[in-house]
Amino acid sequence: MRRHLRNLLERGIGVAMLICALLSVATTAGIILTLVGQSVPFFRAVPLGEFFAGRKWAPLFEPPRYGLLPLICGTFLITVGALLVAVPIGVSAALFLSECAPRRLRDVLKPVLEILAGVPSVVYGFFALTFLTPNVIAKLVPSTPIFNAASAAIVVGIMIIPTICSLSDDAFRAVPRSLREAGFALSATRFEVAGRIVLPGAASGVVAAILLAVGRAIGETMAVTIAAGIKPTLTLNPFESVQTMTAFIAEVSEGDVEAGTMASHCLFAVGLVLFAITLGVNLVARWFSRRFREVYE
Amino acid sequence: MVIMDQPQGSLAGAAKAEMRPSPVSAPEPAGETIVRIENLTIRYGDFSAVKNVSLDVYRNQATALIGPSGCGKSTLLRAINRMNDFVPNCQVDGRIVVRGRSIYDPGCDPVDLRRHIGMVFQKPNPFPKSIYRNVSWGAKINGYRGDMDALVEQCLRRAGLWEEVKDKLKQVALNLSGGQQQRLCIARALALQPDVLLMDEPCSALDPIATARIEDLIDQLKTDYTVVLVTHNMQQAARVSDRTAFLYMGELIEVEDTHVLFTHPRHPRTQAYITGRFG
Ligand SMILES: Nc1ncnc2c1ncn2[C@@H]1O[C@H](COP(=O)(O)OP(=O)(O)OP(=O)(O)O)[C@@H](O)[C@H]1O
Ligand SMILES: [Mg+2]
């Protein structure tokens, strides 16, 4: 009898878990379906050539222009800028944490890093707008407008440092101790072991960490909307105002777009592109981290 | 049995002079003490793993460390090239003198020390790099300026691995068999031209044939190097070593010429251990 009850309970829990799993899969599927369904009318009206190769983005003006390049360019500019900030700092901080820091220092630094990851992105946006731009960037390049890609790139870089640092640290610590010992026994210094054994040994893990951070940078909305502006510009100059794909979505959704209008379909089309890019980046990241797991087995 | 490569003679001399300059370089005559351990006590926190051990290691000999598991063999061995530095709570008292220099003195640089004292670990641990780069790695970071190809070949020959790998030097070392990997690790250590080679149970992960090859190798290495070998295998100690030290619970019970220790142990504990009554 008791046994019977336990079996029933077991099965009940199993079913509940299955439902939860199905629910999350269904949600994702729902999102994708909506994205695709809602953007179909857009792609009916706008030729793919104009969408992907057009050099002007002005969907809300008359006549509307649907060239996505300025938005892609804005996203690209900020992502690359953020990586230039975050990769050197994040990776070397991780290398320091895993190879050099005494255990006590490490126990302090790691939580601090995680707090950094918890700061809301609005805060970063205002930090860029009210501090970085006037006090740093305007001093270096005086002609810079108040909304500019550089300040946004820097704060997005700061935002993704914890991701890069924490995941790289994991990758470094997955390098077997025996390899470090082999290095030390061959008269290597700590620096040589870190740079020539641990870093190359964890290379694919670090790449995976960077790719995941790229996904975050591309998807970041608030800070870039606040700091980089909402002016779609086809430029690679970081000292100009740019609009990213996410900033466009935020801008248009804030105003009142009616469902079924071209503006709303356009929104979903951009969302679909964004989704495809982040999905692609994440898939590559996963492929990399799977490879990296196999290295020592 | 596989035919071993002929020993290639010492690589010392010309090649060595091209490495980073070193304070320890005057050659000593054979049979001299090359490592002198004096009243060495090693603690992990409050626990003494090695207790007041004094032991001399003679040049061009193989010295075996035997004793039951946990008696401190590895700890003692790792003290000789200061690998215990990386164990956070490990504290060393007493002295180890390597060719006249006390290695735990503040003035002694452990990185420099390890150029002269190579180490081979229990589990083969080749780098996930090519065979060639495994061997050249240590020499390269130590600023070797000579003919690297020649050095790699010499070391691989010396380790009895050359014939098996000469056509696939660019392949990643992880594809080699366990025994081949261990010989590669020996070749890698030889590339630094060490005076002393420390080996911590180098055959315990290997099958009997691979073990026999490593034992042959140790025998040959004695002509140019000094070997300190930790082993659980009494036959191995008897086969390859000139002197054997028996440790028990951190203490050095007895150290003697190998054939004497195995035929006429002085201490009843040694007697019991080598006849297999405990441990
Ligand atoms: N990092 C460490 N921290 C604390 N205690 C340690 C540490 N390493 C070793 N010990 C302890 O020191 C003692 C000696 O260890 P050691 O590894 O030298 O033994 P061993 O003779 O090599 O044993 P085995 O034959 O099993 O390899 C053991 O009791 C072990 O538990
Ligand atoms: Mg041991």
Coordinates of C-alpha atoms and ligand atoms in Angstrom, one line a residue:
Chain A
M1 CA 0.0 0.0 0.0
R2 CA 2.7 2.4 1.1
R3 CA 4.8 1.3 -1.8
H4 CA 1.9 2.0 -4.1
L5 CA 1.5 5.5 -2.8
R6 CA 5.2 6.2 -3.2
N7 CA 5.1 5.0 -6.8
L8 CA 2.1 7.2 -7.4
L9 CA 3.9 10.2 -6.0
E10 CA 7.0 9.4 -8.1
R11 CA 5.0 9.3 -11.2
G12 CA 3.1 12.5 -10.2
I13 CA 6.3 14.4 -9.8
G14 CA 7.6 13.1 -13.1
V15 CA 4.5 14.3 -14.8
A16 CA 4.7 17.7 -13.2
M17 CA 8.3 18.1 -14.3
L18 CA 7.4 17.1 -17.8
I19 CA 4.6 19.7 -17.9
C20 CA 7.1 22.4 -16.7
A21 CA 9.6 21.4 -19.4
L22 CA 6.9 21.3 -22.1
L23 CA 5.7 24.7 -20.9
S24 CA 9.1 26.3 -21.4
V25 CA 9.5 24.7 -24.8
A26 CA 6.0 25.8 -25.7
T27 CA 6.8 29.4 -24.7
T28 CA 9.9 29.5 -26.8
A29 CA 8.1 28.0 -29.7
G30 CA 5.3 30.5 -29.2
I31 CA 7.8 33.4 -29.3
I32 CA 9.4 32.1 -32.5
L33 CA 6.0 31.6 -34.1
T34 CA 4.8 35.1 -33.2
L35 CA 8.1 36.6 -34.4
V36 CA 7.8 34.8 -37.7
G37 CA 4.1 35.2 -38.1
Q38 CA 4.1 38.8 -37.4
S39 CA 7.0 39.6 -39.7
V40 CA 5.6 37.8 -42.7
P41 CA 3.5 40.8 -43.8
F42 CA 6.6 42.9 -43.6
F43 CA 8.7 40.6 -45.8
R44 CA 5.7 40.5 -48.2
A45 CA 5.9 44.2 -48.6
V46 CA 9.6 44.9 -48.4
P47 CA 12.0 43.1 -50.7
L48 CA 14.8 41.2 -48.8
G49 CA 17.3 43.1 -50.9
E50 CA 16.2 46.5 -49.6
F51 CA 15.9 45.2 -46.0
F52 CA 19.4 43.7 -45.8
A53 CA 21.3 46.0 -48.2
G54 CA 19.4 49.3 -47.9
R55 CA 21.6 52.0 -46.4
K56 CA 18.8 54.1 -44.8
W57 CA 16.5 53.2 -41.9
A58 CA 13.5 55.4 -41.6
P59 CA 10.5 53.2 -41.2
L60 CA 8.2 55.7 -39.5
F61 CA 8.7 58.5 -42.1
E62 CA 7.0 59.1 -45.4
P63 CA 8.1 57.6 -47.6
P64 CA 9.4 54.8 -45.3
R65 CA 12.9 53.4 -45.8
Y66 CA 13.7 49.9 -44.6
G67 CA 17.4 49.5 -45.0
L68 CA 18.6 47.6 -41.9
L69 CA 22.3 48.2 -42.4
P70 CA 22.5 51.3 -40.1
L71 CA 20.9 49.3 -37.2
I72 CA 23.2 46.3 -37.8
C73 CA 26.1 48.7 -38.0
G74 CA 25.1 50.3 -34.7
T75 CA 24.8 46.9 -33.0
F76 CA 28.1 45.8 -34.5
L77 CA 29.9 49.0 -33.5
I78 CA 28.8 48.7 -29.9
T79 CA 29.4 45.0 -29.7
V80 CA 32.9 45.2 -31.0
G81 CA 33.7 48.2 -28.9
A82 CA 32.3 46.4 -25.8
L83 CA 34.5 43.4 -26.6
L84 CA 37.6 45.6 -27.0
V85 CA 36.9 46.7 -23.4
A86 CA 35.8 43.5 -21.9
V87 CA 37.9 40.8 -23.4
P88 CA 41.4 42.0 -22.3
I89 CA 40.1 43.0 -18.9
G90 CA 37.8 40.0 -18.3
V91 CA 40.3 37.4 -19.5
S92 CA 43.3 38.7 -17.6
A93 CA 41.2 39.2 -14.5
A94 CA 40.1 35.6 -14.8
L95 CA 43.7 34.5 -15.3
F96 CA 44.7 36.4 -12.3
L97 CA 41.9 35.0 -10.2
S98 CA 42.6 31.4 -11.1
E99 CA 46.4 31.4 -11.3
C100 CA 47.8 34.2 -9.1
A101 CA 45.3 35.4 -6.5
P102 CA 45.7 34.0 -3.1
R103 CA 42.7 32.1 -2.0
R104 CA 41.5 34.8 0.4
L105 CA 41.6 37.6 -2.2
R106 CA 39.8 35.4 -4.6
D107 CA 37.0 34.8 -2.1
V108 CA 36.5 38.5 -1.9
L109 CA 36.9 39.4 -5.6
K110 CA 34.5 36.8 -7.1
P111 CA 31.4 38.0 -5.2
V112 CA 32.3 41.6 -6.1
L113 CA 32.3 40.6 -9.7
E114 CA 28.9 39.0 -9.4
I115 CA 27.5 42.1 -7.8
L116 CA 28.8 44.0 -10.9
A117 CA 26.7 41.7 -13.0
G118 CA 23.6 42.5 -10.9
V119 CA 23.6 46.2 -11.4
P120 CA 20.6 47.2 -13.5
S121 CA 21.5 48.3 -17.0
V122 CA 19.7 51.6 -16.7
V123 CA 22.3 52.5 -14.1
Y124 CA 25.0 51.8 -16.7
G125 CA 23.2 53.8 -19.3
F126 CA 23.0 56.9 -17.1
F127 CA 26.5 56.5 -16.0
A128 CA 27.5 56.6 -19.6
L129 CA 25.3 59.6 -20.4
T130 CA 26.0 61.7 -17.4
F131 CA 29.5 60.8 -16.5
L132 CA 31.5 59.1 -19.3
T133 CA 30.4 61.3 -22.1
P134 CA 30.8 64.7 -20.6
N135 CA 33.8 63.9 -18.4
V136 CA 35.9 61.5 -20.4
I137 CA 34.8 61.2 -24.0
A138 CA 34.0 64.9 -24.7
K139 CA 37.4 65.7 -23.2
L140 CA 39.2 63.4 -25.6
V141 CA 37.2 64.0 -28.7
P142 CA 35.5 67.4 -28.2
S143 CA 33.1 67.1 -31.2
T144 CA 31.4 64.0 -29.8
P145 CA 27.6 64.4 -29.5
I146 CA 26.0 63.8 -26.2
F147 CA 24.6 60.5 -27.5
N148 CA 27.5 58.4 -28.9
A149 CA 28.4 54.8 -29.6
A150 CA 31.7 55.0 -27.6
S151 CA 30.2 55.7 -24.2
A152 CA 27.6 52.9 -24.8
A153 CA 30.3 50.5 -26.0
I154 CA 32.3 51.1 -22.8
V155 CA 29.5 50.5 -20.4
V156 CA 28.2 47.5 -22.3
G157 CA 31.8 46.3 -22.1
I158 CA 31.8 46.8 -18.3
M159 CA 28.5 45.0 -18.2
I160 CA 29.8 41.9 -19.9
I161 CA 33.1 41.7 -18.0
P162 CA 31.6 39.5 -15.3
T163 CA 30.3 37.0 -17.9
I164 CA 33.6 36.8 -19.6
C165 CA 35.6 36.7 -16.4
S166 CA 33.5 34.2 -14.5
L167 CA 33.2 31.8 -17.4
S168 CA 36.8 32.1 -18.4
D169 CA 37.7 31.5 -14.8
D170 CA 35.7 28.2 -14.9
A171 CA 37.5 27.3 -18.1
F172 CA 40.9 28.0 -16.6
R173 CA 40.1 26.0 -13.5
A174 CA 39.1 23.0 -15.7
V175 CA 42.7 22.8 -16.9
P176 CA 44.1 19.8 -15.0
R177 CA 46.4 20.6 -12.1
S178 CA 48.8 18.0 -13.5
L179 CA 49.5 20.2 -16.5
R180 CA 50.4 23.1 -14.3
E181 CA 52.6 20.9 -12.3
A182 CA 54.3 19.6 -15.5
G183 CA 55.0 23.2 -16.4
F184 CA 56.4 24.2 -13.0
A185 CA 58.5 21.1 -13.0
L186 CA 60.0 22.2 -16.3
S187 CA 61.2 25.4 -14.6
A188 CA 58.3 27.6 -15.8
T189 CA 57.4 30.7 -13.9
R190 CA 53.8 31.3 -12.8
F191 CA 53.5 33.7 -15.6
E192 CA 54.7 31.2 -18.2
V193 CA 52.4 28.5 -16.8
A194 CA 49.4 30.9 -17.0
G195 CA 50.2 32.2 -20.4
R196 CA 51.5 29.1 -22.2
I197 CA 49.7 26.2 -20.6
V198 CA 46.5 27.4 -18.9
L199 CA 45.4 30.0 -21.4
P200 CA 45.9 27.9 -24.6
G201 CA 44.5 24.8 -22.7
A202 CA 41.3 26.7 -22.0
A203 CA 41.2 28.6 -25.3
S204 CA 38.0 27.1 -26.5
G205 CA 36.3 27.7 -23.2
V206 CA 37.4 31.3 -23.3
V207 CA 36.1 31.7 -26.8
A208 CA 32.8 30.2 -25.6
A209 CA 32.7 32.7 -22.8
I210 CA 33.4 35.6 -25.2
L211 CA 30.6 34.4 -27.5
L212 CA 28.1 34.2 -24.7
A213 CA 29.1 37.7 -23.8
V214 CA 28.7 38.8 -27.4
G215 CA 25.1 37.5 -27.2
R216 CA 24.5 39.6 -24.2
A217 CA 26.1 42.7 -25.8
I218 CA 23.9 42.3 -28.9
G219 CA 20.8 41.9 -26.8
E220 CA 21.6 44.8 -24.4
T221 CA 18.9 47.4 -24.8
M222 CA 18.5 49.9 -22.0
A223 CA 22.1 51.1 -21.7
V224 CA 22.5 51.6 -25.4
T225 CA 19.2 53.3 -25.9
I226 CA 20.1 55.8 -23.2
A227 CA 23.8 56.3 -24.1
A228 CA 24.0 55.8 -27.9
G229 CA 20.9 57.5 -28.9
I230 CA 18.1 56.6 -31.4
K231 CA 19.5 58.1 -34.6
P232 CA 20.2 55.3 -37.1
T233 CA 23.5 56.1 -38.7
L234 CA 25.5 54.1 -41.1
T235 CA 28.9 54.7 -39.6
L236 CA 31.8 52.9 -38.0
N237 CA 32.9 56.0 -36.1
P238 CA 32.3 55.4 -32.4
F239 CA 32.0 59.2 -31.8
E240 CA 28.7 59.5 -33.4
S241 CA 25.1 58.8 -32.4
V242 CA 23.9 55.4 -33.5
Q243 CA 20.9 53.3 -33.0
T244 CA 21.1 49.5 -32.4
M245 CA 18.4 47.0 -33.3
T246 CA 17.4 46.7 -29.7
A247 CA 17.2 50.5 -29.3
F248 CA 14.9 50.7 -32.3
I249 CA 12.6 48.0 -30.9
A250 CA 12.6 49.9 -27.5
E251 CA 11.9 53.2 -29.2
V252 CA 9.0 52.0 -31.3
S253 CA 7.4 49.9 -28.6
E254 CA 7.4 52.8 -26.3
G255 CA 5.3 54.9 -28.7
D256 CA 1.9 53.5 -29.4
V257 CA 2.1 51.3 -32.5
E258 CA -1.1 49.6 -33.4
A259 CA -1.1 45.9 -34.0
G260 CA -1.4 45.0 -37.7
T261 CA 0.3 48.2 -38.9
M262 CA 3.4 48.2 -41.0
A263 CA 5.4 49.7 -38.1
S264 CA 4.5 46.8 -35.9
H265 CA 5.4 44.2 -38.5
C266 CA 8.6 46.1 -39.0
L267 CA 9.3 45.8 -35.3
F268 CA 8.8 42.0 -35.4
A269 CA 11.1 41.7 -38.5
V270 CA 13.9 43.4 -36.6
G271 CA 13.2 41.3 -33.6
L272 CA 13.4 38.2 -35.8
V273 CA 16.8 39.2 -37.2
L274 CA 18.0 39.9 -33.7
F275 CA 16.8 36.6 -32.5
A276 CA 18.5 34.8 -35.4
I277 CA 21.8 36.5 -34.7
T278 CA 21.8 35.8 -30.9
L279 CA 20.7 32.3 -31.6
G280 CA 23.5 31.8 -34.0
V281 CA 26.1 33.2 -31.6
N282 CA 24.8 31.0 -28.8
L283 CA 24.9 27.9 -30.9
V284 CA 28.4 28.6 -31.9
A285 CA 29.3 29.2 -28.2
R286 CA 27.7 25.9 -27.2
W287 CA 29.5 24.1 -29.9
F288 CA 32.8 25.6 -28.7
S289 CA 32.2 24.8 -25.0
R290 CA 31.3 21.2 -25.9
R291 CA 34.5 20.8 -27.8
F292 CA 36.4 22.3 -24.9
R293 CA 34.9 19.8 -22.5
E294 CA 36.3 16.9 -24.6
V295 CA 39.9 18.2 -24.7
Y296 CA 41.2 16.3 -21.7
E297 CA 39.1 13.2 -21.8
Chain B
M1 CA 61.5 -7.6 -25.7
V2 CA 61.9 -4.4 -27.7
I3 CA 65.4 -3.3 -28.6
M4 CA 66.4 -0.1 -26.9
D5 CA 68.1 2.7 -28.7
Q6 CA 71.7 3.0 -27.8
P7 CA 72.4 5.7 -25.2
Q8 CA 73.3 8.9 -27.0
G9 CA 75.8 10.1 -24.4
S10 CA 75.3 13.2 -22.3
L11 CA 73.8 16.2 -23.8
A12 CA 75.5 18.3 -21.2
G13 CA 78.3 20.7 -22.3
A14 CA 77.6 22.8 -25.4
A15 CA 73.8 22.7 -25.2
K16 CA 73.8 23.4 -21.5
A17 CA 75.9 26.5 -21.8
E18 CA 73.3 28.1 -24.0
M19 CA 70.6 28.1 -21.4
R20 CA 70.0 30.9 -18.9
P21 CA 73.2 31.3 -16.9
S22 CA 73.0 29.4 -13.6
P23 CA 74.8 29.7 -10.3
V24 CA 74.9 25.9 -10.0
S25 CA 77.2 24.6 -12.7
A26 CA 80.5 23.3 -11.4
P27 CA 80.6 19.6 -12.2
E28 CA 81.3 17.2 -9.3
P29 CA 83.0 13.9 -9.5
A30 CA 80.8 10.8 -9.7
G31 CA 79.7 9.1 -6.5
E32 CA 79.5 12.5 -4.7
T33 CA 76.4 13.5 -2.8
I34 CA 74.3 15.6 -5.2
V35 CA 71.3 16.1 -2.9
R36 CA 71.7 16.2 0.8
I37 CA 68.6 16.1 2.9
E38 CA 69.2 17.3 6.5
N39 CA 66.7 16.9 9.3
L40 CA 63.8 17.6 7.1
T41 CA 60.4 17.9 8.6
I42 CA 57.4 18.6 6.4
R43 CA 54.0 19.5 7.8
Y44 CA 50.6 19.9 6.3
G45 CA 49.0 22.1 8.9
D46 CA 49.6 20.3 12.1
F47 CA 50.2 17.0 10.5
S48 CA 53.8 15.9 10.1
A49 CA 54.1 14.0 6.8
V50 CA 57.9 13.8 6.9
K51 CA 59.7 13.6 10.3
N52 CA 63.3 14.6 10.7
V53 CA 64.6 12.8 7.7
S54 CA 68.2 12.9 6.7
L55 CA 69.3 11.3 3.5
D56 CA 72.0 11.6 0.9
V57 CA 71.5 11.1 -2.8
Y58 CA 74.6 10.1 -4.7
R59 CA 75.4 11.2 -8.2
N60 CA 74.8 8.8 -11.0
Q61 CA 72.8 6.4 -8.9
A62 CA 69.2 5.5 -8.7
T63 CA 67.9 6.0 -5.2
A64 CA 64.5 4.3 -4.5
L65 CA 62.1 5.5 -1.8
I66 CA 59.8 2.7 -0.6
G67 CA 57.3 2.4 2.1
P68 CA 53.6 1.9 2.7
S69 CA 51.0 4.2 1.3
G70 CA 50.8 7.6 3.0
C71 CA 54.3 7.3 4.6
G72 CA 55.4 10.5 3.0
K73 CA 57.4 9.3 -0.1
S74 CA 55.8 11.8 -2.5
T75 CA 56.0 14.6 0.0
L76 CA 59.7 14.0 0.5
L77 CA 60.3 13.7 -3.3
R78 CA 58.4 16.9 -4.0
A79 CA 60.4 18.7 -1.5
I80 CA 63.6 18.2 -3.5
N81 CA 62.4 20.4 -6.4
R82 CA 60.1 22.5 -4.2
M83 CA 56.9 21.4 -5.8
N84 CA 55.4 21.6 -2.3
D85 CA 55.5 25.3 -2.6
F86 CA 52.2 25.1 -4.4
V87 CA 50.5 23.3 -1.5
P88 CA 49.0 26.2 0.5
N89 CA 49.4 24.8 4.1
C90 CA 52.7 22.9 3.6
Q91 CA 55.6 23.9 5.8
V92 CA 59.1 22.7 5.4
D93 CA 61.8 22.7 8.2
G94 CA 65.3 21.6 7.9
R95 CA 67.6 21.8 4.9
I96 CA 68.0 20.3 1.5
V97 CA 71.4 21.0 -0.1
V98 CA 71.7 20.6 -3.8
R99 CA 75.3 20.8 -4.9
G100 CA 76.3 23.0 -2.1
R101 CA 73.3 25.3 -2.1
S102 CA 70.5 25.2 0.5
I103 CA 67.4 25.3 -1.7
Y104 CA 65.0 26.6 1.0
D105 CA 67.2 29.6 1.6
P106 CA 65.4 32.9 0.7
G107 CA 68.1 33.6 -1.9
C108 CA 67.4 30.4 -3.9
D109 CA 65.0 30.7 -6.8
P110 CA 62.8 27.6 -7.1
V111 CA 62.4 28.2 -10.8
D112 CA 66.1 28.0 -11.3
L113 CA 66.3 25.0 -9.1
R114 CA 63.8 23.1 -11.2
R115 CA 66.0 23.5 -14.2
H116 CA 68.5 21.2 -12.6
I117 CA 66.0 18.9 -11.0
G118 CA 63.5 17.4 -13.4
M119 CA 60.4 15.5 -12.4
V120 CA 58.3 12.7 -13.9
F121 CA 54.9 12.3 -12.4
Q122 CA 52.9 9.2 -11.5
K123 CA 50.3 9.7 -14.2
P124 CA 51.7 10.7 -17.6
N125 CA 50.8 14.3 -18.1
P126 CA 51.8 15.4 -21.6
F127 CA 50.7 18.9 -22.7
P128 CA 47.8 18.9 -25.2
K129 CA 50.3 20.0 -27.8
S130 CA 52.3 18.1 -30.4
I131 CA 54.9 15.6 -29.5
Y132 CA 57.6 17.9 -30.7
R133 CA 56.3 20.9 -28.7
N134 CA 56.1 18.7 -25.6
V135 CA 59.8 18.1 -25.7
S136 CA 60.8 21.5 -26.9
W137 CA 58.6 23.4 -24.4
G138 CA 60.9 23.5 -21.4
A139 CA 64.0 24.2 -23.4
K140 CA 62.2 27.0 -25.2
I141 CA 60.9 28.9 -22.2
N142 CA 64.4 28.6 -20.7
G143 CA 65.9 30.3 -23.6
Y144 CA 67.5 27.4 -25.4
R145 CA 69.2 28.8 -28.5
G146 CA 70.7 25.7 -30.0
D147 CA 69.3 23.4 -32.7
M148 CA 65.9 22.5 -31.4
D149 CA 65.3 19.7 -33.8
A150 CA 68.5 18.0 -32.7
L151 CA 67.6 18.5 -29.1
V152 CA 64.2 17.0 -29.5
E153 CA 65.6 14.0 -31.4
Q154 CA 68.3 13.4 -28.8
C155 CA 65.9 13.5 -25.9
L156 CA 63.3 11.3 -27.6
R157 CA 66.1 8.8 -28.5
R158 CA 67.3 9.0 -24.9
A159 CA 63.8 8.2 -23.7
G160 CA 63.6 5.3 -26.2
L161 CA 60.7 6.8 -28.0
W162 CA 62.3 8.2 -31.2
E163 CA 61.7 5.2 -33.4
E164 CA 58.0 5.1 -32.5
V165 CA 57.2 8.8 -33.1
K166 CA 59.8 10.1 -35.5
D167 CA 57.2 10.2 -38.3
K168 CA 54.5 11.9 -36.3
L169 CA 56.2 14.6 -34.3
K170 CA 53.6 17.1 -35.2
Q171 CA 50.7 14.9 -33.9
V172 CA 49.1 15.7 -30.6
A173 CA 50.8 13.8 -27.8
L174 CA 47.5 12.7 -26.3
N175 CA 47.1 10.1 -29.0
L176 CA 50.1 8.1 -27.7
S177 CA 49.7 5.1 -25.5
G178 CA 50.1 5.5 -21.7
G179 CA 53.7 4.0 -21.8
Q180 CA 54.6 6.2 -24.8
Q181 CA 53.2 9.2 -23.0
Q182 CA 55.3 8.5 -19.9
R183 CA 58.4 8.1 -22.0
L184 CA 57.5 11.4 -23.7
C185 CA 57.3 13.0 -20.2
I186 CA 60.8 11.6 -19.5
A187 CA 62.1 13.0 -22.8
R188 CA 60.5 16.3 -21.9
A189 CA 62.3 16.4 -18.6
L190 CA 65.6 15.5 -20.2
A191 CA 65.3 18.4 -22.6
L192 CA 66.3 20.7 -19.7
Q193 CA 69.5 18.8 -19.1
P194 CA 68.7 18.2 -15.4
D195 CA 71.2 16.8 -13.0
V196 CA 68.6 14.9 -11.0
L197 CA 65.5 13.3 -12.2
L198 CA 62.7 12.8 -9.7
M199 CA 60.2 10.1 -10.5
D200 CA 57.1 9.5 -8.5
E201 CA 55.8 6.0 -9.2
P202 CA 56.4 6.5 -12.9
C203 CA 55.1 3.0 -13.9
S204 CA 52.1 2.7 -11.7
A205 CA 49.7 3.6 -14.6
L206 CA 51.5 1.3 -17.1
D207 CA 51.3 -2.3 -18.2
P208 CA 54.2 -4.7 -17.5
I209 CA 55.8 -4.2 -21.0
A210 CA 55.7 -0.5 -20.8
T211 CA 57.0 -0.8 -17.2
A212 CA 59.9 -2.9 -18.3
R213 CA 60.9 -0.3 -20.9
I214 CA 60.8 2.5 -18.4
E215 CA 62.9 0.4 -16.0
D216 CA 65.5 -0.2 -18.8
L217 CA 65.5 3.5 -19.4
I218 CA 66.1 4.4 -15.8
D219 CA 69.0 2.0 -15.8
Q220 CA 70.5 3.8 -18.8
L221 CA 69.8 7.2 -17.5
K222 CA 72.0 6.6 -14.5
T223 CA 75.1 7.0 -16.7
D224 CA 74.3 10.7 -17.1
Y225 CA 71.8 11.6 -14.5
T226 CA 70.9 10.9 -10.9
V227 CA 67.5 9.4 -10.3
V228 CA 65.3 9.4 -7.3
L229 CA 62.4 7.0 -7.7
V230 CA 59.4 6.5 -5.6
T231 CA 57.9 3.0 -6.1
H232 CA 55.4 0.7 -4.5
N233 CA 56.9 -2.2 -6.4
M234 CA 59.6 -3.9 -4.4
Q235 CA 60.9 -5.9 -7.4
Q236 CA 61.2 -2.6 -9.3
A237 CA 63.2 -1.0 -6.5
A238 CA 65.4 -4.1 -6.4
R239 CA 65.9 -4.2 -10.1
V240 CA 66.7 -0.6 -10.9
S241 CA 68.0 1.2 -7.8
D242 CA 71.4 1.3 -6.3
R243 CA 70.3 2.5 -2.9
T244 CA 66.9 2.1 -1.2
A245 CA 65.4 4.2 1.5
F246 CA 62.5 2.7 3.6
L247 CA 60.1 5.2 5.0
Y248 CA 57.4 4.4 7.6
M249 CA 54.9 7.0 8.9
G250 CA 57.1 9.9 7.9
E251 CA 60.3 8.5 9.4
L252 CA 63.3 7.2 7.5
I253 CA 63.7 3.8 9.0
E254 CA 66.6 2.6 7.0
V255 CA 68.7 3.5 4.0
E256 CA 71.1 1.0 2.5
D257 CA 72.6 -0.3 -0.7
T258 CA 69.7 -1.9 -2.4
H259 CA 71.0 -5.5 -2.4
V260 CA 71.9 -5.2 1.2
L261 CA 68.5 -3.8 2.2
F262 CA 66.6 -6.5 0.4
T263 CA 68.8 -9.3 1.7
H264 CA 69.8 -8.2 5.1
P265 CA 67.4 -5.5 6.4
R266 CA 68.6 -4.2 9.7
H267 CA 65.2 -3.1 11.0
P268 CA 62.4 -5.5 11.7
R269 CA 59.9 -3.0 10.1
T270 CA 61.9 -3.1 6.9
Q271 CA 62.0 -6.8 7.1
A272 CA 58.3 -7.0 7.5
Y273 CA 57.6 -4.6 4.7
I274 CA 59.9 -6.2 2.1
T275 CA 58.6 -9.6 2.8
G276 CA 55.1 -8.4 2.3
R277 CA 53.8 -8.8 5.8
F278 CA 52.2 -5.3 5.9
G279 CA 51.8 -2.2 3.7
Ligands
LIG1 N1 48.1 18.5 0.4 C1 48.0 17.8 1.5 N2 47.3 18.3 2.6 C2 47.3 17.6 3.7 N3 47.8 16.4 3.9 C3 48.5 15.8 2.9 C4 48.6 16.5 1.6 N4 49.3 15.7 0.8 C5 49.6 14.6 1.5 N5 49.1 14.7 2.7 C6 49.3 13.7 3.7 O1 50.6 13.4 4.0 C7 50.9 12.1 4.1 C8 52.0 11.6 3.2 O2 51.5 11.8 1.8 P1 52.3 11.3 0.6 O3 51.5 11.7 -0.6 O4 53.7 11.9 0.7 O5 52.3 9.8 0.8 P2 53.0 8.7 -0.2 O6 54.0 7.9 0.7 O7 53.4 9.3 -1.4 O8 51.7 7.7 -0.4 P3 51.3 6.9 -1.7 O9 52.3 5.7 -1.7 O10 49.9 6.5 -1.4 O11 51.5 7.8 -2.9 C9 49.6 11.3 3.9 O12 49.1 11.0 5.2 C10 48.7 12.3 3.3 O13 47.4 12.2 3.7
MG2 MG 52.7 9.2 -3.5

